[in-house]
Amino acid sequence: DPGTGKTFSFNENGLFVDSEGNGPQKGFKNDNNFSDWLHSYVQQKLLEEGLLIKEVSNNVPIFHTPDAFNGAKKLLVLICGIGRIMAGLWSVGVCAYHGLNAGSVLPCIYEAKKRNMEVVILNPNYSKLSMLFHTETVFNELIIPSNVERVWIIAHSMGGSYTCSFISKNPQWCIEHLSAFAL
């Protein structure tokens, strides 16, 4: 870290620590370079967990499990909030100061695997396209036509607004398929 001169890494518990086991302190440089590195790190973890990348709406990458769009019985949809957050994270700062289990979607992926759920991770902040448009495109072009049986949604911050908008525009589909959503 150029702000403190220390080297940090994630330990086996997903905490971001230096060689002495201490987390970031005052002076830690939580900037765009750190954010870019963190996104790459978490997205690599998603790939290691077997998720695939699919491009939608003007080459915006989303992550999904192999059978997410093949008539899944149970589908978990993860939608981040607004800001410098890309697919895989809830919050850059939370990852740095409280660990991957609090600031990333990785725990959701692990739990979904235990429950035999397929997963789709949206990426509404990737480009200058409307975040709502991105969410609606993924649902309307991929999730709805895939004949999914049941859907669960976890949405952080503004992702909740996109979810509510989608529900209000698709009430019948949601009544038939949406089991729960958490904002």
XYZ file of N, CA and C in Angstrom:
549
model
N 0.847 -1.173 0.000
C 0.000 0.000 0.000
C 0.892 1.236 0.000
N 0.734 2.099 -1.011
C 1.587 3.300 -1.066
C 1.284 4.298 0.054
N 0.091 4.217 0.646
C -0.258 5.153 1.719
C 0.428 4.841 3.032
N 0.631 3.543 3.328
C 1.240 3.161 4.605
C 2.596 2.493 4.432
N 2.917 2.094 3.212
C 4.179 1.400 2.958
C 4.161 -0.061 3.382
N 3.007 -0.594 3.721
C 2.895 -1.989 4.161
C 2.351 -2.849 3.022
N 2.644 -4.139 3.113
C 2.105 -5.104 2.160
C 0.952 -5.839 2.825
N -0.191 -5.863 2.140
C -1.393 -6.513 2.652
C -1.781 -7.680 1.759
N -2.477 -8.637 2.356
C -3.056 -9.753 1.601
C -4.262 -10.260 2.372
N -5.085 -11.068 1.704
C -6.223 -11.667 2.397
C -5.761 -12.940 3.072
N -6.102 -13.088 4.348
C -5.731 -14.304 5.071
C -6.780 -15.393 4.845
N -6.627 -16.524 5.506
C -7.537 -17.664 5.307
C -8.966 -17.359 5.765
N -9.167 -16.322 6.563
C -10.501 -15.918 7.002
C -11.087 -14.797 6.157
N -10.392 -14.431 5.080
C -10.883 -13.379 4.204
C -10.649 -11.975 4.716
N -9.790 -11.822 5.740
C -9.477 -10.492 6.268
C -8.241 -9.942 5.572
N -8.243 -8.663 5.286
C -7.154 -7.987 4.595
C -6.160 -7.517 5.656
N -4.999 -8.180 5.733
C -4.054 -7.917 6.817
C -2.622 -7.778 6.305
N -1.779 -7.144 7.143
C -0.355 -7.058 6.839
C 0.353 -8.292 7.399
N 1.671 -8.317 7.325
C 2.436 -9.486 7.766
C 2.317 -9.755 9.263
N 1.896 -8.758 10.035
C 1.709 -8.924 11.481
C 0.261 -9.253 11.843
N -0.600 -9.399 10.836
C -1.990 -9.742 11.088
C -2.900 -8.559 11.367
N -2.389 -7.341 11.137
C -3.184 -6.139 11.381
C -3.844 -5.665 10.091
N -5.078 -5.214 10.215
C -5.801 -4.681 9.064
C -5.368 -3.268 8.746
N -5.882 -2.707 7.645
C -5.538 -1.337 7.253
C -5.881 -0.329 8.343
N -5.007 0.629 8.521
C -5.201 1.681 9.508
C -5.183 3.032 8.808
N -5.177 4.090 9.583
C -5.136 5.445 9.035
C -3.975 5.576 8.059
N -4.267 6.178 6.918
C -3.251 6.350 5.890
C -3.365 5.329 4.766
N -4.183 4.276 4.961
C -4.374 3.276 3.908
C -4.980 3.951 2.685
N -4.438 3.644 1.520
C -4.866 4.311 0.297
C -5.954 3.502 -0.403
N -7.198 3.758 -0.032
C -8.357 3.118 -0.651
C -8.740 3.956 -1.881
N -7.964 3.784 -2.960
C -8.158 4.598 -4.156
C -8.595 3.732 -5.338
N -8.624 4.328 -6.529
C -9.057 3.595 -7.721
C -8.127 2.424 -8.043
N -6.833 2.565 -7.791
C -5.912 1.456 -8.046
C -6.229 0.268 -7.140
N -6.491 0.543 -5.868
C -6.873 -0.523 -4.950
C -8.203 -1.136 -5.384
N -9.157 -0.294 -5.742
C -10.462 -0.773 -6.186
C -10.329 -1.690 -7.405
N -9.535 -1.270 -8.391
C -9.333 -2.093 -9.593
C -8.704 -3.437 -9.227
N -7.696 -3.404 -8.355
C -7.045 -4.650 -7.934
C -8.037 -5.560 -7.216
N -8.826 -4.986 -6.311
C -9.780 -5.769 -5.535
C -10.836 -6.412 -6.433
N -11.348 -5.643 -7.395
C -12.324 -6.217 -8.331
C -11.717 -7.390 -9.090
N -10.508 -7.220 -9.576
C -9.832 -8.316 -10.299
C -9.652 -9.528 -9.395
N -9.254 -9.293 -8.163
C -9.035 -10.382 -7.207
C -10.321 -11.174 -6.974
N -11.412 -10.466 -6.677
C -12.686 -11.135 -6.380
C -13.234 -11.814 -7.636
N -13.130 -11.163 -8.782
C -13.633 -11.779 -10.005
C -12.835 -13.026 -10.374
N -11.552 -13.042 -10.079
C -10.768 -14.265 -10.274
C -11.262 -15.377 -9.358
N -11.613 -15.024 -8.127
C -12.182 -16.006 -7.194
C -13.507 -16.568 -7.734
N -14.321 -15.711 -8.349
C -15.582 -16.171 -8.942
C -15.312 -17.205 -10.037
N -14.325 -16.927 -10.869
C -13.959 -17.875 -11.931
C -13.445 -19.183 -11.337
N -12.656 -19.086 -10.266
C -12.152 -20.285 -9.603
C -13.279 -21.117 -8.993
N -14.393 -20.474 -8.650
C -15.563 -21.176 -8.114
C -16.441 -21.755 -9.220
N -16.000 -21.607 -10.466
C -16.715 -22.214 -11.588
C -17.710 -21.315 -12.292
N -17.776 -20.043 -11.916
C -18.676 -19.137 -12.616
C -18.105 -18.790 -13.988
N -18.985 -18.446 -14.889
C -18.615 -18.089 -16.253
C -18.932 -16.621 -16.487
N -18.332 -16.058 -17.516
C -18.606 -14.672 -17.900
C -19.446 -14.685 -19.170
N -20.481 -13.865 -19.182
C -21.322 -13.681 -20.369
C -21.459 -12.182 -20.571
N -21.340 -11.748 -21.821
C -21.491 -10.327 -22.102
C -22.924 -10.024 -22.520
N -23.474 -8.959 -21.956
C -24.833 -8.512 -22.268
C -24.812 -7.019 -22.550
N -25.873 -6.513 -23.105
C -26.082 -5.074 -23.349
C -24.797 -4.285 -23.565
N -24.315 -4.313 -24.790
C -23.102 -3.577 -25.190
C -21.850 -4.047 -24.457
N -21.652 -5.356 -24.416
C -20.429 -5.969 -23.898
C -20.195 -5.790 -22.402
N -21.237 -5.738 -21.628
C -21.110 -5.659 -20.169
C -21.011 -7.089 -19.642
N -19.908 -7.428 -18.953
C -19.771 -8.798 -18.441
C -20.579 -9.027 -17.178
N -21.298 -10.147 -17.162
C -21.949 -10.623 -15.943
C -21.349 -11.986 -15.637
N -21.494 -12.431 -14.416
C -20.986 -13.736 -14.000
C -22.168 -14.642 -13.712
N -22.020 -15.928 -14.029
C -23.109 -16.868 -13.774
C -22.572 -18.288 -13.670
N -23.322 -19.124 -12.976
C -22.984 -20.541 -12.915
C -23.398 -21.176 -14.244
N -22.812 -22.323 -14.593
C -23.036 -22.914 -15.911
C -24.496 -23.162 -16.293
N -25.356 -23.508 -15.358
C -26.747 -23.813 -15.701
C -27.737 -22.728 -15.283
N -27.253 -21.528 -15.052
C -28.129 -20.444 -14.590
C -29.237 -20.126 -15.592
N -28.973 -20.302 -16.878
C -29.953 -19.938 -17.901
C -30.518 -21.172 -18.609
N -30.490 -22.311 -17.937
C -30.980 -23.564 -18.516
C -32.090 -24.169 -17.658
N -33.147 -23.404 -17.400
C -34.275 -23.921 -16.636
C -33.943 -24.255 -15.193
N -33.166 -23.425 -14.566
C -32.757 -23.667 -13.175
C -33.967 -23.807 -12.257
N -33.867 -24.737 -11.323
C -34.927 -24.885 -10.316
C -34.833 -23.772 -9.272
N -33.584 -23.408 -8.893
C -33.343 -22.357 -7.898
C -32.261 -21.438 -8.431
N -32.557 -20.138 -8.491
C -31.608 -19.160 -9.018
C -31.452 -18.005 -8.040
N -30.218 -17.717 -7.677
C -29.894 -16.576 -6.827
C -29.335 -15.470 -7.712
N -29.950 -14.286 -7.649
C -29.510 -13.129 -8.434
C -28.919 -12.109 -7.465
N -27.700 -11.657 -7.747
C -26.996 -10.703 -6.886
C -26.816 -9.394 -7.646
N -27.257 -8.283 -7.042
C -27.212 -6.978 -7.702
C -26.536 -5.974 -6.776
N -25.422 -5.419 -7.227
C -24.697 -4.440 -6.406
C -25.359 -3.071 -6.478
N -24.880 -2.160 -5.658
C -25.378 -0.796 -5.646
C -24.608 0.082 -6.617
N -24.791 1.363 -6.475
C -24.195 2.340 -7.380
C -22.801 2.745 -6.891
N -21.966 3.224 -7.781
C -20.641 3.712 -7.414
C -19.546 2.993 -8.159
N -18.385 2.904 -7.535
C -17.242 2.253 -8.191
C -17.241 0.749 -7.941
N -18.404 0.175 -7.873
C -18.568 -1.243 -7.567
C -18.916 -2.006 -8.839
N -18.173 -3.064 -9.093
C -18.446 -3.943 -10.228
C -18.900 -5.301 -9.694
N -19.248 -6.186 -10.613
C -19.735 -7.515 -10.253
C -18.786 -8.188 -9.269
N -19.351 -8.720 -8.198
C -18.574 -9.462 -7.209
C -18.402 -8.763 -5.880
N -18.626 -7.452 -5.834
C -18.434 -6.705 -4.587
C -19.713 -6.013 -4.146
N -19.828 -5.861 -2.845
C -20.846 -4.987 -2.265
C -20.198 -3.640 -1.954
N -18.949 -3.676 -1.435
C -18.267 -2.446 -1.034
C -16.754 -2.660 -0.996
N -16.022 -1.763 -1.651
C -14.561 -1.817 -1.639
C -14.044 -1.591 -0.217
N -14.534 -0.540 0.438
C -14.068 -0.218 1.775
C -14.385 -1.305 2.784
N -15.555 -1.924 2.680
C -15.912 -2.983 3.612
C -14.978 -4.175 3.433
N -14.622 -4.497 2.184
C -13.652 -5.583 1.955
C -12.318 -5.260 2.622
N -11.865 -4.026 2.482
C -10.569 -3.644 3.043
C -10.584 -3.671 4.568
N -11.623 -3.137 5.166
C -11.628 -2.960 6.616
C -12.325 -4.080 7.399
N -13.200 -4.840 6.716
C -13.945 -5.888 7.430
C -13.859 -7.251 6.752
N -13.196 -7.328 5.610
C -12.956 -8.612 4.968
C -13.899 -8.960 3.836
N -13.495 -10.002 3.107
C -14.254 -10.463 1.949
C -15.630 -10.998 2.321
N -15.759 -11.586 3.510
C -17.054 -12.147 3.903
C -18.109 -11.067 4.108
N -17.693 -9.862 4.417
C -18.633 -8.757 4.612
C -18.807 -7.908 3.357
N -17.766 -7.771 2.543
C -17.808 -6.814 1.440
C -17.925 -7.385 0.047
N -17.927 -8.719 -0.069
C -18.037 -9.324 -1.400
C -19.194 -10.305 -1.454
N -19.478 -10.801 -2.652
C -20.559 -11.782 -2.836
C -20.077 -13.210 -2.611
N -18.797 -13.395 -2.314
C -18.255 -14.756 -2.182
C -19.028 -15.625 -1.194
N -19.407 -15.127 -0.005
C -20.191 -15.983 0.897
C -21.529 -16.417 0.283
N -22.112 -15.554 -0.534
C -23.371 -15.909 -1.205
C -23.149 -17.055 -2.189
N -22.006 -17.043 -2.877
C -21.680 -18.102 -3.834
C -21.509 -19.425 -3.090
N -20.773 -19.397 -1.991
C -20.543 -20.621 -1.216
C -21.866 -21.192 -0.692
N -22.727 -20.325 -0.179
C -24.015 -20.780 0.351
C -24.915 -21.297 -0.769
N -24.905 -20.633 -1.910
C -25.717 -21.086 -3.047
C -25.289 -22.484 -3.490
N -23.995 -22.737 -3.500
C -23.508 -24.074 -3.871
C -24.036 -25.128 -2.905
N -24.014 -24.830 -1.607
C -24.516 -25.773 -0.607
C -25.996 -26.082 -0.826
N -26.727 -25.107 -1.346
C -28.175 -25.245 -1.518
C -28.557 -25.636 -2.951
N -27.559 -26.020 -3.764
C -27.797 -26.412 -5.164
C -28.516 -25.336 -5.959
N -28.093 -24.098 -5.749
C -28.679 -22.968 -6.468
C -27.741 -22.528 -7.575
N -28.315 -22.116 -8.683
C -27.550 -21.447 -9.727
C -27.441 -19.977 -9.327
N -26.485 -19.257 -9.914
C -26.231 -17.865 -9.521
C -26.020 -16.997 -10.758
N -26.536 -15.765 -10.689
C -26.248 -14.728 -11.687
C -25.831 -13.482 -10.911
N -24.701 -12.895 -11.312
C -24.214 -11.668 -10.680
C -24.258 -10.557 -11.715
N -25.120 -9.577 -11.484
C -25.240 -8.464 -12.413
C -24.080 -7.492 -12.243
N -23.928 -6.611 -13.234
C -22.806 -5.677 -13.257
C -23.293 -4.299 -13.718
N -24.236 -3.694 -13.002
C -24.895 -2.478 -13.495
C -24.024 -1.232 -13.581
N -22.860 -1.212 -12.956
C -22.002 -0.022 -12.990
C -20.892 -0.112 -14.025
N -20.868 -1.162 -14.815
C -19.740 -1.414 -15.712
C -19.567 -0.334 -16.774
N -20.651 0.142 -17.342
C -20.535 1.136 -18.416
C -21.451 2.310 -18.131
N -21.547 3.209 -19.084
C -22.380 4.394 -18.913
C -23.848 4.105 -19.226
N -24.180 2.849 -19.571
C -25.582 2.487 -19.774
C -26.334 2.640 -18.469
N -27.623 2.828 -18.592
C -28.474 2.919 -17.408
C -28.371 1.637 -16.588
N -28.210 1.799 -15.291
C -28.128 0.646 -14.400
C -29.450 -0.116 -14.378
N -30.541 0.613 -14.438
C -31.853 -0.027 -14.499
C -31.999 -0.793 -15.812
N -31.540 -0.201 -16.908
C -31.599 -0.877 -18.208
C -30.821 -2.191 -18.157
N -29.656 -2.167 -17.545
C -28.844 -3.383 -17.428
C -29.612 -4.466 -16.662
N -30.178 -4.103 -15.531
C -30.922 -5.067 -14.721
C -32.099 -5.637 -15.500
N -32.873 -4.770 -16.131
C -34.030 -5.224 -16.901
C -33.607 -6.097 -18.083
N -32.492 -5.754 -18.732
C -32.013 -6.549 -19.861
C -31.651 -7.957 -19.423
N -30.927 -8.091 -18.319
C -30.543 -9.424 -17.845
C -31.783 -10.245 -17.522
N -32.746 -9.643 -16.854
C -33.975 -10.380 -16.535
C -34.764 -10.714 -17.796
N -35.015 -9.701 -18.631
C -35.894 -9.895 -19.786
C -35.293 -10.747 -20.893
N -33.976 -10.683 -21.068
C -33.353 -11.433 -22.163
C -32.738 -12.759 -21.740
N -32.423 -12.919 -20.469
C -31.754 -14.141 -20.029
C -32.524 -14.925 -18.968
N -32.919 -14.272 -17.900
C -33.520 -14.999 -16.778
C -34.949 -15.444 -17.090
N -35.803 -14.536 -17.512
C -37.199 -14.900 -17.780
C -37.309 -15.959 -18.884
N -36.641 -15.790 -20.029
C -36.769 -16.810 -21.086
C -36.159 -18.166 -20.725
N -35.346 -18.230 -19.680
C -34.672 -19.478 -19.332
C -35.575 -20.471 -18.604
N -36.822 -20.087 -18.344
C -37.782 -20.949 -17.646
C -37.312 -21.348 -16.249
N -36.745 -20.394 -15.546
C -36.328 -20.634 -14.168
C -37.565 -20.908 -13.318
N -37.413 -21.798 -12.358
C -38.549 -22.154 -11.506
C -38.735 -21.142 -10.368
N -37.698 -20.951 -9.530
C -37.770 -20.044 -8.379
C -36.545 -19.135 -8.359
N -36.753 -17.875 -7.976
C -35.677 -16.881 -7.958
C -35.616 -16.225 -6.580
N -34.403 -16.037 -6.105
C -34.112 -15.257 -4.900
C -33.192 -14.125 -5.332
N -33.412 -12.930 -4.817
C -32.595 -11.769 -5.182
C -32.008 -11.161 -3.913
N -30.707 -10.872 -3.954
C -30.065 -10.065 -2.918
C -29.540 -8.827 -3.631
N -29.981 -7.662 -3.169
C -29.601 -6.411 -3.816
C -29.083 -5.435 -2.765
N -27.954 -4.814 -3.059
C -27.334 -3.865 -2.134
C -27.610 -2.439 -2.602
N -27.958 -1.582 -1.682
C -28.091 -0.158 -1.934
C -29.041 0.108 -3.114
N -28.585 0.809 -4.151
C -29.428 1.130 -5.310
C -29.871 -0.109 -6.068
N -29.197 -1.222 -5.879
C -29.654 -2.470 -6.484
C -31.061 -2.799 -6.028
N -31.420 -2.374 -4.825
C -32.776 -2.557 -4.329
C -33.784 -1.751 -5.128
N -33.401 -0.559 -5.537
C -34.276 0.266 -6.370
C -34.499 -0.396 -7.728
N -33.433 -0.967 -8.312
C -33.572 -1.658 -9.605
C -34.498 -2.856 -9.438
N -34.365 -3.562 -8.320
C -35.204 -4.728 -8.055
C -36.665 -4.313 -7.933
N -36.934 -3.276 -7.172
C -38.317 -2.813 -7.008
C -38.913 -2.366 -8.335
N -38.128 -1.697 -9.155
C -38.600 -1.272 -10.475
C -38.930 -2.477 -11.342
N -38.058 -3.481 -11.340
C -38.314 -4.688 -12.119
C -39.591 -5.382 -11.646
N -39.765 -5.490 -10.343
C -40.959 -6.143 -9.786
C -42.224 -5.393 -10.196
N -42.189 -4.063 -10.121
C -43.389 -3.287 -10.470
C -43.735 -3.408 -11.953
N -42.750 -3.659 -12.802
C -43.005 -3.813 -14.245
C -43.348 -5.251 -14.629
N -43.077 -6.202 -13.755
C -43.290 -7.621 -14.062
C -43.992 -8.332 -12.907
N -45.135 -7.808 -12.447
C -45.743 -8.376 -11.238
C -46.167 -9.840 -11.386
N -46.736 -10.209 -12.515
C -47.225 -11.579 -12.649
C -46.067 -12.575 -12.646
N -45.003 -12.266 -13.376
C -43.847 -13.156 -13.401
C -43.269 -13.277 -11.992
N -43.177 -12.167 -11.281
C -42.612 -12.180 -9.929
C -43.482 -12.977 -8.962
N -44.797 -12.854 -9.089
C -45.693 -13.636 -8.234
C -45.450 -15.125 -8.454
N -45.233 -15.506 -9.704
C -45.061 -16.919 -10.048
C -43.664 -17.462 -9.749
N -42.642 -16.585 -9.753
C -41.269 -17.095 -9.697
C -40.408 -16.544 -8.566
N -40.692 -15.374 -8.061
C -39.833 -14.740 -7.060
C -40.176 -15.244 -5.668
N -39.263 -16.005 -5.077
C -39.485 -16.552 -3.730
C -39.230 -15.514 -2.655
N -38.161 -14.727 -2.819
C -37.822 -13.712 -1.807
C -36.796 -12.764 -2.381
N -36.750 -11.578 -1.795
C -35.649 -10.672 -2.099
C -35.259 -9.932 -0.847
N -33.969 -9.700 -0.736
C -33.421 -8.986 0.416
C -32.709 -7.754 -0.098
N -32.984 -6.640 0.544
C -32.359 -5.387 0.130
C -31.417 -4.913 1.213
